[in-house]
Amino acid sequence: MAEKELHSALQHLHQTLQSRNYQQATTLLSRAKMALLQLNALIPQEKTPKKQLQAARETLELGAIISIRLKDTVSFTRYFQQLQPFYALPVSSLPKDGSQASKVTGLYLLLLLSEGDYAGFHTLLETLEVAAAQEGKGLEDDQFIQYPIRLEQALMEGSYDRVWGETKSERVPSEEFGMFSEVSRPCTVGLWHRCNANSFLTILGANMLHQILIGTIRKEIASCSERAYPSIPIADAKSLLFLDSEGSVVSFARESGWVVKDGRIYFPQQEDDYQSKDILVTSDQVIENTLGYARELEMIV
């Protein structure tokens, strides 16, 4: 009875995944896992039949993919951890045919990268390289693993135009990877001169991938702008913050507690920052350089 329930749940899970009915998918996942518990197959054991091991792995992999599509990274991490005992089984016990281990592992690498967990990223990558070498293989041809590797290399090199290029839809290896890159262009280089370098890299690195909403990036740019300039023209703020209209700029400014007057946005003054230097003299030049770089990015992409 449990095997029949498991088979039915898996069949419907694939259908709901295609139709994007994720709410129903979570219910089906619960049914499938309950059936696996009844079969004592949710955790692999020596006596667990191969067919049940395959069904358990398939269930957990579908759960991981659905979690990513729901942007539920906590559930995804839990599914990834539950899958590790299955991935560690020898081929004689659980063949690799039909497995989505490469995709799930690549997504987990991307999650680690997006959270700024570079130690975890490289530890897992080294483990994968050792395992591949033992099988006489390499990771070079694995598109799901190579994608986060390319992103990490570009981030470490400061090649932000490459990072942006990698997030284009035609470059991501599957829809699930695109969930991490639904962002707009990275923070413009002009802010580098006024922001702490480590904070700037954090904005472009962890936040750019992990916070998939452009609002997060915009808030970081706004924070840097407050420290960089006493005021800026609304037209320049529109380009700087990647907003669609000057009306959107005004709304954003008011939400941020800024003052809008005479076509300019005035930031709260930080006396300690401005006592020793006349930023009013240099801010227009910095803005001009920033907007120039933004226009160059437009041409690149």
XYZ file of C-alpha atoms in Angstrom:
301
model
C 0.000 0.000 0.000
C 2.816 2.400 0.916
C 4.668 1.624 -2.324
C 1.545 2.374 -4.358
C 1.061 5.666 -2.487
C 4.718 6.577 -3.067
C 4.511 5.856 -6.794
C 1.329 7.913 -7.128
C 2.776 10.856 -5.170
C 5.949 10.919 -7.285
C 3.982 10.773 -10.515
C 1.847 13.734 -9.469
C 4.900 15.601 -8.160
C 6.453 15.670 -11.619
C 3.179 16.957 -13.052
C 2.838 19.739 -10.479
C 6.457 20.754 -11.039
C 5.753 21.210 -14.742
C 2.524 23.118 -14.071
C 4.216 25.172 -11.304
C 1.528 24.260 -8.804
C 3.976 24.415 -5.915
C 1.376 24.557 -3.148
C 0.042 21.174 -4.220
C 3.631 19.961 -4.617
C 4.394 20.522 -0.930
C 1.356 18.418 0.006
C 2.495 15.649 -2.333
C 5.988 15.785 -0.860
C 4.544 15.183 2.588
C 2.611 12.186 1.262
C 5.691 10.759 -0.424
C 7.866 11.165 2.676
C 5.196 9.571 4.852
C 5.126 6.577 2.512
C 8.932 6.372 2.669
C 8.776 6.363 6.465
C 6.318 3.490 6.362
C 8.711 1.634 4.068
C 11.617 2.529 6.383
C 13.402 3.998 3.347
C 13.666 7.701 4.146
C 17.140 7.008 5.538
C 19.172 4.506 3.494
C 19.954 1.226 5.233
C 21.818 -1.866 4.192
C 18.670 -3.902 3.631
C 16.698 -1.170 1.850
C 15.705 -2.414 -1.661
C 17.351 -0.569 -4.542
C 13.984 0.464 -5.974
C 12.999 2.145 -2.714
C 16.376 3.892 -2.476
C 15.850 5.323 -5.948
C 12.344 6.500 -5.024
C 13.624 8.108 -1.816
C 16.414 9.932 -3.648
C 13.969 11.100 -6.319
C 11.571 12.410 -3.661
C 14.253 14.369 -1.824
C 15.680 15.796 -5.040
C 12.242 16.965 -6.119
C 11.813 18.507 -2.679
C 15.109 20.369 -3.057
C 14.186 21.730 -6.478
C 10.700 22.769 -5.376
C 12.202 24.508 -2.332
C 14.505 26.540 -4.562
C 11.614 27.523 -6.810
C 9.742 28.626 -3.701
C 12.927 30.500 -2.633
C 12.879 28.558 0.627
C 16.601 28.134 1.242
C 16.099 26.625 4.707
C 14.054 23.725 3.303
C 16.462 23.375 0.386
C 19.415 23.045 2.767
C 17.548 20.413 4.765
C 16.812 18.397 1.622
C 20.439 18.709 0.507
C 21.629 17.331 3.841
C 19.119 14.471 3.712
C 20.396 13.540 0.263
C 24.036 13.170 1.306
C 23.721 9.572 2.625
C 22.133 8.584 -0.700
C 24.867 10.298 -2.737
C 27.490 8.500 -0.645
C 26.159 5.040 -1.504
C 28.198 2.957 -3.968
C 26.877 2.528 -7.484
C 26.247 -1.154 -6.757
C 23.688 -0.160 -4.116
C 22.228 2.910 -5.838
C 22.980 3.580 -9.532
C 23.509 7.191 -10.546
C 21.058 6.869 -13.440
C 18.167 9.294 -13.042
C 19.848 11.231 -10.255
C 19.860 15.026 -10.150
C 22.838 15.102 -7.782
C 24.832 17.431 -10.023
C 22.063 20.022 -10.243
C 21.228 19.910 -6.529
C 24.905 20.153 -5.559
C 25.489 23.031 -7.970
C 22.534 24.867 -6.468
C 23.929 24.322 -2.984
C 27.305 25.702 -4.086
C 25.507 28.759 -5.422
C 23.632 29.127 -2.131
C 26.912 29.018 -0.183
C 28.371 31.620 -2.520
C 25.321 33.842 -2.185
C 25.589 33.706 1.615
C 29.251 34.649 1.496
C 30.273 31.254 2.929
C 33.450 30.970 0.884
C 34.997 28.452 3.295
C 32.016 26.133 2.910
C 32.026 26.727 -0.843
C 35.647 25.669 -1.271
C 35.379 22.793 1.198
C 32.497 21.266 -0.755
C 34.239 21.951 -4.055
C 37.382 20.149 -2.869
C 35.254 17.186 -1.760
C 33.658 17.039 -5.216
C 37.039 17.219 -6.928
C 38.407 14.345 -4.802
C 35.330 12.207 -5.470
C 35.524 12.903 -9.204
C 39.241 12.069 -9.288
C 38.590 8.741 -7.577
C 36.209 7.916 -10.409
C 38.763 9.031 -12.981
C 36.698 12.058 -13.938
C 36.845 15.831 -13.633
C 34.379 18.630 -13.006
C 35.180 20.566 -16.170
C 32.246 19.209 -18.167
C 29.650 19.523 -15.405
C 27.632 22.630 -16.300
C 25.839 22.719 -12.943
C 29.084 22.741 -10.962
C 30.974 25.025 -13.329
C 28.345 27.778 -13.141
C 28.925 28.684 -9.453
C 32.669 28.219 -9.992
C 32.651 30.846 -12.757
C 30.640 33.243 -10.622
C 32.981 32.839 -7.668
C 36.029 33.455 -9.847
C 34.488 36.578 -11.354
C 33.574 37.936 -7.926
C 37.058 37.308 -6.552
C 38.613 39.029 -9.568
C 36.265 41.987 -9.274
C 34.949 41.341 -12.793
C 31.427 42.549 -12.106
C 30.526 42.821 -15.769
C 31.251 39.081 -16.028
C 29.041 38.430 -12.998
C 26.212 40.329 -14.672
C 26.811 38.454 -17.923
C 26.632 35.092 -16.155
C 23.220 35.951 -14.692
C 21.680 36.475 -18.140
C 18.997 33.883 -18.833
C 20.894 32.255 -21.682
C 23.893 31.577 -19.426
C 22.210 29.957 -16.428
C 22.199 26.138 -16.700
C 18.592 25.718 -15.532
C 15.591 27.674 -14.295
C 16.449 26.982 -10.664
C 19.843 28.671 -10.985
C 18.113 31.744 -12.362
C 16.279 32.135 -9.050
C 19.529 33.419 -7.561
C 20.194 35.983 -10.264
C 16.935 37.934 -10.638
C 18.786 41.168 -9.987
C 19.604 44.352 -11.795
C 23.040 45.746 -12.519
C 25.622 45.837 -9.731
C 26.405 48.972 -7.731
C 28.309 51.475 -9.818
C 32.037 51.910 -9.466
C 31.802 55.577 -8.538
C 30.629 54.550 -5.073
C 33.864 52.626 -4.531
C 35.681 55.897 -3.884
C 33.409 56.803 -0.950
C 32.464 53.380 0.499
C 34.599 51.009 2.499
C 36.112 48.485 0.060
C 35.065 45.437 2.066
C 31.478 46.689 2.325
C 31.435 47.354 -1.388
C 32.556 43.807 -2.188
C 29.955 42.454 0.198
C 27.247 44.391 -1.650
C 28.418 43.099 -5.017
C 29.170 39.604 -3.804
C 26.883 38.081 -1.211
C 23.985 40.513 -1.497
C 23.944 40.621 -5.278
C 23.282 36.890 -5.502
C 21.570 36.147 -2.220
C 19.137 39.051 -2.134
C 17.409 38.425 -5.408
C 15.298 41.535 -5.185
C 16.725 44.712 -6.654
C 15.366 46.604 -3.649
C 18.185 45.265 -1.499
C 20.838 46.481 -3.924
C 19.098 49.845 -4.191
C 19.107 50.287 -0.418
C 22.825 49.572 -0.292
C 23.487 52.137 -3.019
C 21.307 54.613 -1.135
C 23.280 54.006 2.047
C 26.557 54.677 0.233
C 25.074 57.772 -1.405
C 24.108 59.213 1.973
C 27.724 58.960 3.062
C 29.133 60.189 -0.233
C 27.095 63.305 -1.060
C 25.262 66.055 0.828
C 22.749 66.183 -2.045
C 22.261 65.068 -5.649
C 19.902 66.056 -8.489
C 16.776 63.934 -8.813
C 17.681 63.128 -12.427
C 21.053 61.750 -11.335
C 19.455 59.768 -8.496
C 17.170 58.119 -11.046
C 20.166 56.654 -12.895
C 22.177 55.975 -9.757
C 19.369 53.976 -8.134
C 18.159 52.336 -11.365
C 14.649 53.690 -10.935
C 12.224 54.064 -13.830
C 10.994 57.602 -13.240
C 11.651 60.738 -11.231
C 8.369 60.093 -9.443
C 9.786 56.785 -8.236
C 12.871 58.637 -7.036
C 10.759 61.070 -5.016
C 8.776 58.206 -3.443
C 11.953 56.314 -2.610
C 13.539 59.459 -1.164
C 10.603 60.118 1.143
C 10.565 56.495 2.307
C 14.270 56.865 3.103
C 13.728 60.035 5.120
C 15.448 62.295 2.607
C 14.386 65.852 1.800
C 13.274 66.643 -1.768
C 13.450 70.308 -2.706
C 14.101 72.350 -5.843
C 14.883 69.339 -8.032
C 17.446 67.903 -5.620
C 17.559 65.255 -2.911
C 19.188 66.320 0.352
C 20.626 63.610 2.579
C 20.835 63.860 6.379
C 24.092 65.658 7.128
C 26.820 63.739 8.906
C 28.818 66.551 10.439
C 31.880 64.469 11.244
C 32.224 63.469 7.603
C 31.963 66.977 6.186
C 33.738 69.228 8.665
C 37.202 68.723 7.200
C 36.435 68.783 3.480
C 34.167 70.519 1.062
C 32.390 67.632 -0.616
C 30.016 70.010 -2.363
C 32.889 70.938 -4.648
C 33.700 67.373 -5.668
C 30.356 65.554 -5.499
C 29.182 66.633 -8.955
C 32.353 65.258 -10.500
C 31.959 61.959 -8.657
C 28.358 61.692 -9.826
C 29.427 62.378 -13.400
C 32.030 59.589 -13.227
C 29.495 57.205 -11.681
C 26.868 57.863 -14.331
C 29.473 57.512 -17.041
C 30.342 54.067 -15.781
C 26.659 53.150 -15.611
C 26.286 54.122 -19.282
C 29.297 51.960 -20.158
C 27.651 49.020 -18.412
C 24.529 49.581 -20.490
C 26.663 49.317 -23.631
C 28.367 46.127 -22.357
C 25.115 44.265 -21.726
